[in-house]
PDB file of C-alpha atoms in Angstrom:
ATOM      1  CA  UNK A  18      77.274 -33.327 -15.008  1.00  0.00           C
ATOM      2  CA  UNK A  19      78.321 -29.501 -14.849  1.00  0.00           C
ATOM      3  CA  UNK A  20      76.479 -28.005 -11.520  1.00  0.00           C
ATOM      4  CA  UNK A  21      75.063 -24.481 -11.999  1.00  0.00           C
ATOM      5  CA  UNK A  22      76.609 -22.151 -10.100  1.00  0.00           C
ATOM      6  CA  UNK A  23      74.073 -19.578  -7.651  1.00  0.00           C
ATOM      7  CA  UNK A  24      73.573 -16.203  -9.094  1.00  0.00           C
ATOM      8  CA  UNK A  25      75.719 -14.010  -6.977  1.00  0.00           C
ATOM      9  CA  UNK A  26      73.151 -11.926  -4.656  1.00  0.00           C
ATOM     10  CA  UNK A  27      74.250  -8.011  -4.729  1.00  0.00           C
ATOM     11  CA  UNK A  28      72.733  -5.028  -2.257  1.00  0.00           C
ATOM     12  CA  UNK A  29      73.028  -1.934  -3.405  1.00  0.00           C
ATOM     13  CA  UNK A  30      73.407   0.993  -1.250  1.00  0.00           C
ATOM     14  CA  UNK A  31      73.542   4.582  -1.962  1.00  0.00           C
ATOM     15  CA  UNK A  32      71.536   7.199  -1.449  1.00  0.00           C
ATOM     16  CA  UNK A  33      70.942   9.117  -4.955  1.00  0.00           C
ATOM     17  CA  UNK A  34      67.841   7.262  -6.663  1.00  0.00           C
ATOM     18  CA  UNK A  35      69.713   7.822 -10.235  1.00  0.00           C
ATOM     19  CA  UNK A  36      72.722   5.886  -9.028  1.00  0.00           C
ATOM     20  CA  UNK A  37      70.999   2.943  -7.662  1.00  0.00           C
ATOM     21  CA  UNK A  38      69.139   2.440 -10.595  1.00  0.00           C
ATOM     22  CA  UNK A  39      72.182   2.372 -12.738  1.00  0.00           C
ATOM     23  CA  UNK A  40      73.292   0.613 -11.008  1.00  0.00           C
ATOM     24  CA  UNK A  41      70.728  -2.406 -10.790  1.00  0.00           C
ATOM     25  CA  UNK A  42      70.864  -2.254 -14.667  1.00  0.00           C
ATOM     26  CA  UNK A  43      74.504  -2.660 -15.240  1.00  0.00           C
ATOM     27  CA  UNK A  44      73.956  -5.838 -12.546  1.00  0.00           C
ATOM     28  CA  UNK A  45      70.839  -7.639 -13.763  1.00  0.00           C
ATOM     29  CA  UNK A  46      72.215  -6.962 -17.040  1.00  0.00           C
ATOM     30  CA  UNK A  47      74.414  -9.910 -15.957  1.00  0.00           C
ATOM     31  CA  UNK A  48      72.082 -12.489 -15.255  1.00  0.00           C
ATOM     32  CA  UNK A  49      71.891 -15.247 -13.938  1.00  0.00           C
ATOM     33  CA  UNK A  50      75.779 -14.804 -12.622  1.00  0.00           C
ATOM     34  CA  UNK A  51      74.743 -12.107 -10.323  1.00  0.00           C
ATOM     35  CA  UNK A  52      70.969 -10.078  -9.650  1.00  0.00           C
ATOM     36  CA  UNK A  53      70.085  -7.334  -7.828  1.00  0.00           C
ATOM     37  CA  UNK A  54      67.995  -8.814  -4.035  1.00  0.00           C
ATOM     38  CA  UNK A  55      67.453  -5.007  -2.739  1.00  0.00           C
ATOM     39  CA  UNK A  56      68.335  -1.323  -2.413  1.00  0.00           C
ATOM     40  CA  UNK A  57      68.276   0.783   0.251  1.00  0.00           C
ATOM     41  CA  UNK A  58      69.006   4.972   0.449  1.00  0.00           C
ATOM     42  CA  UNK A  59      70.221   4.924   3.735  1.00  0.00           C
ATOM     43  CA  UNK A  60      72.967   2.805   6.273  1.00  0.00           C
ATOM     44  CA  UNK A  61      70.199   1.786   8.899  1.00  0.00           C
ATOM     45  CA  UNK A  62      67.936   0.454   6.146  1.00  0.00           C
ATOM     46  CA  UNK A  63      70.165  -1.650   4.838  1.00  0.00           C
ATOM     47  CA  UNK A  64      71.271  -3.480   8.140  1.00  0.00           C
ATOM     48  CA  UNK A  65      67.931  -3.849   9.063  1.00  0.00           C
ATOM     49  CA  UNK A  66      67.158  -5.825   5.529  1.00  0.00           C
ATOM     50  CA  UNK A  67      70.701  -8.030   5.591  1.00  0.00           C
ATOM     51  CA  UNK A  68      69.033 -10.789   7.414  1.00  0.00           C
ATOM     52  CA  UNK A  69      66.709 -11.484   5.141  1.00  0.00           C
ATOM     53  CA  UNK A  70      67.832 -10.442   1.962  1.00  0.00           C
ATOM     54  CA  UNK A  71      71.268 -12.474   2.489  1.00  0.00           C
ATOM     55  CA  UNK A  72      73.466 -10.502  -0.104  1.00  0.00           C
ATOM     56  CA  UNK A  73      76.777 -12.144  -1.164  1.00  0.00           C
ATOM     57  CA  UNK A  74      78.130  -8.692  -1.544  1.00  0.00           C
ATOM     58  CA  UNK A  75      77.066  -5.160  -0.474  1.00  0.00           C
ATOM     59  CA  UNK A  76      77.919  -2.432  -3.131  1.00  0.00           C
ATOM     60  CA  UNK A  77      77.883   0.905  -0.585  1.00  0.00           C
ATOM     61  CA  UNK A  78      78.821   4.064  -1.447  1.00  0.00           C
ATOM     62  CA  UNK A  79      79.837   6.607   1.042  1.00  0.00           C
ATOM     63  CA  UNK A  80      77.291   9.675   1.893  1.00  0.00           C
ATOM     64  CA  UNK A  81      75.465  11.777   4.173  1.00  0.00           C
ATOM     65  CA  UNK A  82      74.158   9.490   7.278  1.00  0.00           C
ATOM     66  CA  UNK A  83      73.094   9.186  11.216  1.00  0.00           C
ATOM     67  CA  UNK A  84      75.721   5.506  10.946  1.00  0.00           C
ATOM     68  CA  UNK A  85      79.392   6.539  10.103  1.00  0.00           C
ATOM     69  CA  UNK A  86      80.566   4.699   6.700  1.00  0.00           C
ATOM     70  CA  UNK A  87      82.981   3.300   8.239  1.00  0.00           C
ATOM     71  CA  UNK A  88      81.195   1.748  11.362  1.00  0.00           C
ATOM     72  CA  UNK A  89      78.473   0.683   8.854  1.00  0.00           C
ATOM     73  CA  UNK A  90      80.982  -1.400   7.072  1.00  0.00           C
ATOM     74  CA  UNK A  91      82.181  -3.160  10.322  1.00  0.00           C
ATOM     75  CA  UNK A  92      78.646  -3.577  11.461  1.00  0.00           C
ATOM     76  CA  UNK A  93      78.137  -5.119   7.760  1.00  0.00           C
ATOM     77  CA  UNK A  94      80.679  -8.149   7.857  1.00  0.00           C
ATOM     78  CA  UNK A  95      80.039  -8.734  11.665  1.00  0.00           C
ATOM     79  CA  UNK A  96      78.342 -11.740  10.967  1.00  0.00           C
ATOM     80  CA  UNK A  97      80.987 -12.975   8.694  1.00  0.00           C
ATOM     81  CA  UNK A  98      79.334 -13.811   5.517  1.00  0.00           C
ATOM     82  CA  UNK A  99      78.796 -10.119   3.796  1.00  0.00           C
ATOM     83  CA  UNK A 100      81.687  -9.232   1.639  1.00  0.00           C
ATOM     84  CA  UNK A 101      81.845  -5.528   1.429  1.00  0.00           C
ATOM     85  CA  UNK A 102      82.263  -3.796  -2.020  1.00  0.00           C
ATOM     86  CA  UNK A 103      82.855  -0.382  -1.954  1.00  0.00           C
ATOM     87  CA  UNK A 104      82.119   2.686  -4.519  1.00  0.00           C
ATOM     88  CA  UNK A 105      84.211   6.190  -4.468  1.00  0.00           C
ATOM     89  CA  UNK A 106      84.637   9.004  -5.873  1.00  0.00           C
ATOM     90  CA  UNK A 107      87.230  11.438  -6.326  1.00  0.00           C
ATOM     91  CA  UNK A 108      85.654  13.654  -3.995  1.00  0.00           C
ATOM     92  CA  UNK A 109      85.440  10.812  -1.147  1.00  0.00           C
ATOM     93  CA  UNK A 110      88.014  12.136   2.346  1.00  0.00           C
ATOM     94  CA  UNK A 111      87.857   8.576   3.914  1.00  0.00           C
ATOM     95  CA  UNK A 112      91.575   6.847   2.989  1.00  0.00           C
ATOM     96  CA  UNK A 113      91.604   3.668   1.130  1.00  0.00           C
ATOM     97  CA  UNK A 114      93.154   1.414   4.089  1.00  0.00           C
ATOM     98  CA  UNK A 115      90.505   2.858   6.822  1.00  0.00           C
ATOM     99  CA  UNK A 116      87.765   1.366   3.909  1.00  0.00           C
ATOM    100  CA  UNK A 117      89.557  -2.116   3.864  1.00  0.00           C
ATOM    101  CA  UNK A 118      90.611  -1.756   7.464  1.00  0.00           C
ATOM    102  CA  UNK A 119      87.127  -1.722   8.233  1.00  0.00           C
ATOM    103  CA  UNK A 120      86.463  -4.408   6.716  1.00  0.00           C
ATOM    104  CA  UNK A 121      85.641  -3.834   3.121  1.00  0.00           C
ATOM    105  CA  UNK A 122      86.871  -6.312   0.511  1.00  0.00           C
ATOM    106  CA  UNK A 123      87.761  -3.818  -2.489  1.00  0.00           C
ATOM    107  CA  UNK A 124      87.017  -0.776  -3.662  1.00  0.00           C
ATOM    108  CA  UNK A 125      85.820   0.656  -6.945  1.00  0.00           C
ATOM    109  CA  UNK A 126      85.961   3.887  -8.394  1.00  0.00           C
ATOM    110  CA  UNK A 127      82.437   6.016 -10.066  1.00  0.00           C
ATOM    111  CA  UNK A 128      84.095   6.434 -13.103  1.00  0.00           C
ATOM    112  CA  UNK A 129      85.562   2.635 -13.640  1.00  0.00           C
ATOM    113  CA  UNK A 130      84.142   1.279 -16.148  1.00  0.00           C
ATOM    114  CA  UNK A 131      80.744  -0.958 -16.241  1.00  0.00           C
ATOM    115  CA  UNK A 132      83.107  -3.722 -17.181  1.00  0.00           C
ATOM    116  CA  UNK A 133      85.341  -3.450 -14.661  1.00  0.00           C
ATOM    117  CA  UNK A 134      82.950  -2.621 -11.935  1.00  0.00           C
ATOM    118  CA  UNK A 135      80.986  -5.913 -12.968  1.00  0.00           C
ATOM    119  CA  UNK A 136      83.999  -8.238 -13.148  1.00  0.00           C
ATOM    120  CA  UNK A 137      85.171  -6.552  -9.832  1.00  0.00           C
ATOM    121  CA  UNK A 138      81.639  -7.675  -8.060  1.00  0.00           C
ATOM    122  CA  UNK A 139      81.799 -11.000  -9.945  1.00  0.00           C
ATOM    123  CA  UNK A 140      85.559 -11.656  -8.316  1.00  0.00           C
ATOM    124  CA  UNK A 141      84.476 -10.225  -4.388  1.00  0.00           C
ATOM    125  CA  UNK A 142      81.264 -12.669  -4.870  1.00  0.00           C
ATOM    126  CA  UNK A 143      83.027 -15.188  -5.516  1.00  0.00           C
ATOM    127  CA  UNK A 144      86.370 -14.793  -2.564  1.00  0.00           C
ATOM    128  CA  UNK A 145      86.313 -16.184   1.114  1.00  0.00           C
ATOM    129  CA  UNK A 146      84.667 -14.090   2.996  1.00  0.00           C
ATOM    130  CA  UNK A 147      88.032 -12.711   5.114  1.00  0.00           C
ATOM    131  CA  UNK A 148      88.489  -9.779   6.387  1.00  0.00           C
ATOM    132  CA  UNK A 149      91.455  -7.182   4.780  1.00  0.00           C
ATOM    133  CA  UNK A 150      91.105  -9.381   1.369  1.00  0.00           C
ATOM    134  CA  UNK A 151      91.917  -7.696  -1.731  1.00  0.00           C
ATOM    135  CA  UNK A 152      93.855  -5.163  -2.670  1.00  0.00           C
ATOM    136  CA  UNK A 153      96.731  -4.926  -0.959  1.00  0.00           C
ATOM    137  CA  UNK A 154      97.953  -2.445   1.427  1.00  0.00           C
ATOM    138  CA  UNK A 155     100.558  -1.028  -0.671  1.00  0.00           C
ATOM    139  CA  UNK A 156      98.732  -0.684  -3.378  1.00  0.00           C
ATOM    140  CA  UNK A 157      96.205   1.126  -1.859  1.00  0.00           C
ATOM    141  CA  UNK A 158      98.695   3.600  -0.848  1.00  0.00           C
ATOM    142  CA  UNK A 159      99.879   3.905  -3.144  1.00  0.00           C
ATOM    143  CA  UNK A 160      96.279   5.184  -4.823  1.00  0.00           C
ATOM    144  CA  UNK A 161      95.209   6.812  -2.309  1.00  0.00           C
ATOM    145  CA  UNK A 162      97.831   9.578  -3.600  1.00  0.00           C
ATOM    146  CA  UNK A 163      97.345   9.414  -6.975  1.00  0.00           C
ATOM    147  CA  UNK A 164      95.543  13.195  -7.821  1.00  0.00           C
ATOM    148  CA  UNK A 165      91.921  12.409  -9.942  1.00  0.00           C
ATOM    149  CA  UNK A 166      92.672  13.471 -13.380  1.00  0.00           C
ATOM    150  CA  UNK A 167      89.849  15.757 -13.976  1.00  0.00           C
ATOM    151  CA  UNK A 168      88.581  15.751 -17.579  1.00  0.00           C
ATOM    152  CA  UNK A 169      88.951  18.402 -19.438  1.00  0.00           C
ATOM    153  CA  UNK A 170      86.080  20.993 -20.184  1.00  0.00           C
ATOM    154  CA  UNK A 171      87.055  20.903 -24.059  1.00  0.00           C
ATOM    155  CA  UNK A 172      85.244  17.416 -24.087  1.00  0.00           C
ATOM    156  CA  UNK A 173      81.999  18.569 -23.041  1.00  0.00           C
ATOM    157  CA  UNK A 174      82.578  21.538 -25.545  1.00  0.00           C
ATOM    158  CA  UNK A 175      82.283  18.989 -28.434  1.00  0.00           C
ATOM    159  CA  UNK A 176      78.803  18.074 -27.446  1.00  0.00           C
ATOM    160  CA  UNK A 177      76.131  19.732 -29.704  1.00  0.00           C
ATOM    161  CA  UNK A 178      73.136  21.293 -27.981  1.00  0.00           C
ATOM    162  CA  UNK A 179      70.885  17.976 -29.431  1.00  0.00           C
ATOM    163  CA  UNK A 180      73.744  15.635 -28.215  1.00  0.00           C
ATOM    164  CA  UNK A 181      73.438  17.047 -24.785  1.00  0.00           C
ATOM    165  CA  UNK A 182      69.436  16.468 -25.404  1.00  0.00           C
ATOM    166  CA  UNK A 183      69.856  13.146 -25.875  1.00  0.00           C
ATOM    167  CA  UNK A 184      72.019  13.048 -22.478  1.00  0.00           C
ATOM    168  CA  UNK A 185      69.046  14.709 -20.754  1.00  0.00           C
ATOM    169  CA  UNK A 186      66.517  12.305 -21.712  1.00  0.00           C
ATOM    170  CA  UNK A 187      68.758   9.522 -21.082  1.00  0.00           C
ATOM    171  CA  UNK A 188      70.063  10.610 -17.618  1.00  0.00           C
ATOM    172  CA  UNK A 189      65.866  10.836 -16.759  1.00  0.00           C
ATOM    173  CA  UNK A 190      64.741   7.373 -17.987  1.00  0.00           C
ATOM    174  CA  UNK A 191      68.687   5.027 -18.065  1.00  0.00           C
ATOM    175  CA  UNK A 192      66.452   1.942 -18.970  1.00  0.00           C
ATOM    176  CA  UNK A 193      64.186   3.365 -21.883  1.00  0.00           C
ATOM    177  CA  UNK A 194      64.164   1.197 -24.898  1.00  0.00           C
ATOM    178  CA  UNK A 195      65.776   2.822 -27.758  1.00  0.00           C
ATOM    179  CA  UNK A 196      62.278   3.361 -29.583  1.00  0.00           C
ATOM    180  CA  UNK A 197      60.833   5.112 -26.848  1.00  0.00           C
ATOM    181  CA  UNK A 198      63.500   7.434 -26.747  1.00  0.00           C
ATOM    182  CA  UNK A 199      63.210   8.088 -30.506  1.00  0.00           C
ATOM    183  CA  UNK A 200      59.080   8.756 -29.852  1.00  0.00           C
ATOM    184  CA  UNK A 201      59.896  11.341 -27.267  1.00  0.00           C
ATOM    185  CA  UNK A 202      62.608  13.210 -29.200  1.00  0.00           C
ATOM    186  CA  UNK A 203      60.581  13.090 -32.507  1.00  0.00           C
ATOM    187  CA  UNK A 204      63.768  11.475 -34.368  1.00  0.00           C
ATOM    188  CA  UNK A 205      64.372   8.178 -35.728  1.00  0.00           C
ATOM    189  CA  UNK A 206      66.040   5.251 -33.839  1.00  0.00           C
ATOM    190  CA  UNK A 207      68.824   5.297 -36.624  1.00  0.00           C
ATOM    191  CA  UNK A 208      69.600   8.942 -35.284  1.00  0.00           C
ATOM    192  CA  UNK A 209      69.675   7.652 -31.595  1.00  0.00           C
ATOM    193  CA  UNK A 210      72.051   5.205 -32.260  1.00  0.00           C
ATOM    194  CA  UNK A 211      74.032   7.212 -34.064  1.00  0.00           C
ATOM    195  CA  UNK A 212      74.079  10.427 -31.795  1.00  0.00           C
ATOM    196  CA  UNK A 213      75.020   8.174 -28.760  1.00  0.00           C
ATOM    197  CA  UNK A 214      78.029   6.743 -30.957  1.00  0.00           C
ATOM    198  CA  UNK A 215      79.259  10.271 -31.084  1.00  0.00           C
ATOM    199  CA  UNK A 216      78.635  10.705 -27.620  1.00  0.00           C
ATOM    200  CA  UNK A 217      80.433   7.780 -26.589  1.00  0.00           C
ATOM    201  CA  UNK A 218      83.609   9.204 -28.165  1.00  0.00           C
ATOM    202  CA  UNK A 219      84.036  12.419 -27.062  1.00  0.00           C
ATOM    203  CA  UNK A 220      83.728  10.976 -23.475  1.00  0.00           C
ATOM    204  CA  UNK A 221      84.966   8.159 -24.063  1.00  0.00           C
ATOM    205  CA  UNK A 222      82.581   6.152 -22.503  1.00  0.00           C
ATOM    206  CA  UNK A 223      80.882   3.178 -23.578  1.00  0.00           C
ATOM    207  CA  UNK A 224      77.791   2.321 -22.565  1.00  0.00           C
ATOM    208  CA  UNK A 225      74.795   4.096 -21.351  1.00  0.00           C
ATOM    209  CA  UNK A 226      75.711   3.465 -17.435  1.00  0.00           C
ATOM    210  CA  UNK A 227      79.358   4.748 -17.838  1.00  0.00           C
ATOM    211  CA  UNK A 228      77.110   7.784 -19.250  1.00  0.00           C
ATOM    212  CA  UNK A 229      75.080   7.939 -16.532  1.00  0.00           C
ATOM    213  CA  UNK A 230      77.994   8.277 -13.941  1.00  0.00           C
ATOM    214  CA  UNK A 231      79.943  10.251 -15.970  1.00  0.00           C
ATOM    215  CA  UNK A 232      77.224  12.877 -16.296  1.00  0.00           C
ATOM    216  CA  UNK A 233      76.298  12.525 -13.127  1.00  0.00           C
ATOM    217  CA  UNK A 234      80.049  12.858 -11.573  1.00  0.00           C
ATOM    218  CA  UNK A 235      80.678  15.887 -13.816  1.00  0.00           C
ATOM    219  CA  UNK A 236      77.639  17.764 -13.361  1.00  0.00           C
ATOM    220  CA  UNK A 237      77.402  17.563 -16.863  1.00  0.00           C
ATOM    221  CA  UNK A 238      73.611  18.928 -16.982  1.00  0.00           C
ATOM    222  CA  UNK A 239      73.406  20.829 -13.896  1.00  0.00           C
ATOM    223  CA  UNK A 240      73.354  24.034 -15.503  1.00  0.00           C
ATOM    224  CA  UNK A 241      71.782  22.988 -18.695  1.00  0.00           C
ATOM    225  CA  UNK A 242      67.926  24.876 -19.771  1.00  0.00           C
ATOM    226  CA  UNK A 243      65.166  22.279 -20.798  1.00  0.00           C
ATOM    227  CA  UNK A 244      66.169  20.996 -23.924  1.00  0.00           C
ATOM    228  CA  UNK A 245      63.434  22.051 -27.083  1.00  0.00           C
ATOM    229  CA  UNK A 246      62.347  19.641 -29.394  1.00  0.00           C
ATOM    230  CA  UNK A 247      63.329  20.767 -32.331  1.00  0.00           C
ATOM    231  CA  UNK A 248      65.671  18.459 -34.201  1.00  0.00           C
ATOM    232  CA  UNK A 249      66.674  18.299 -37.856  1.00  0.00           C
TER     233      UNK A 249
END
């Protein structure tokens, strides 16, 4: 008789209401391995809901707030059953070995893929619970120098004004069915699906999370004007 094994309970921490809720899509998308048990926006919250939300792991990024990161993290596996999962980005000052020093499992990076930041939480939910597990030391070194490749502005120059549109509308509502995004744009869903194809390439991206935190990471619509709704 095969026994079922217990969806693996994620917390999701991070202050920027966008990213947590890209976040608990690309998760629940994975059910029943792994659901999403709570969120919180800020260090303090999220202690205080550990107890009784019982995560298997804790996906924290770093930001702004009152608890250092890195004493959060140590105040996070105190009890010995949280495994730590960490998200940076290439802006993030904090080296790799003071994250896992402190007590994190892994770490991930904003622009890894959905894939790989799925199998990633999959693997940490599923590892003893010891501290300094995961990558090691050397390795993380040896990343922790490695310069961000920036990508290059040409890319976002091949994006057409209703490309970037589309971006807008998806970066404002990540979970909206395909229909409802055709309604609001006043285009079929044949044209949705095929203007997020070509998006897709030119990033190279390839699904509508690694969208989200790409845009996101790049800024790619901070200096964009409402978008018309004019479309051919």
């Amino acid at each position: 008789m095969t026994t079922l094994r217990a969806p693996i309970r994620v917390m999701l921490v991070d202050c920027r209401p966008l990213v947590l809720r890209g976040l608990q899509e690309l998760v629940d998308a994975m059910k029943p391995r792994m659901e999403v048990v709570g969120q919180a926006t800020s260090y303090g919250c999220a202690l205080d809901a550990v107890a009784s939300l019982r995560p298997d792991v804790i996906l924290l990024s770093f930001f702004a707030d009152p608890l250092d990161s890195l004493c959060a993290i140590q105040r996070f596996v105190h009890d010995g059953r949280a495994r730590v999962l960490v998200l940076r980005d290439h802006r993030e000052t904090v080296p790799a070995t003071d994250v896992l020093a402190a007590g994190a499992i892994d770490i991930v990076q904003v622009d890894d893929s959905g894939e790989a930041i799925v199998q990633t939480i999959l693997r940490v939910g599923q590892s003893p619970i010891e501290l300094g597990q995961g990558r090691s030391p050397g390795r993380v070194q040896q990343e922790s120098v490695v310069p961000m490749i920036k990508m290059e502005p040409a890319r976002h120059a091949q994006l057409t004004a209703r490309e970037m549109q589309l971006i807008r509308v998806i970066v404002g509502a990540p979970s909206a069915k395909y229909i409802s995004i055709a309604e609001q744009l006043g285009i079929s869903e044949h044209t949705v699906h095929n203007h997020l194809s070509n998006i897709y390439h030119k990033l190279n991206v390839i699904n509508r999370i690694d969208l989200l935190m790409y845009a996101m990471k790049h800024g790619l619509l901070d200096n964009e004007e409402p978008p018309d709704r004019t479309w051919a």
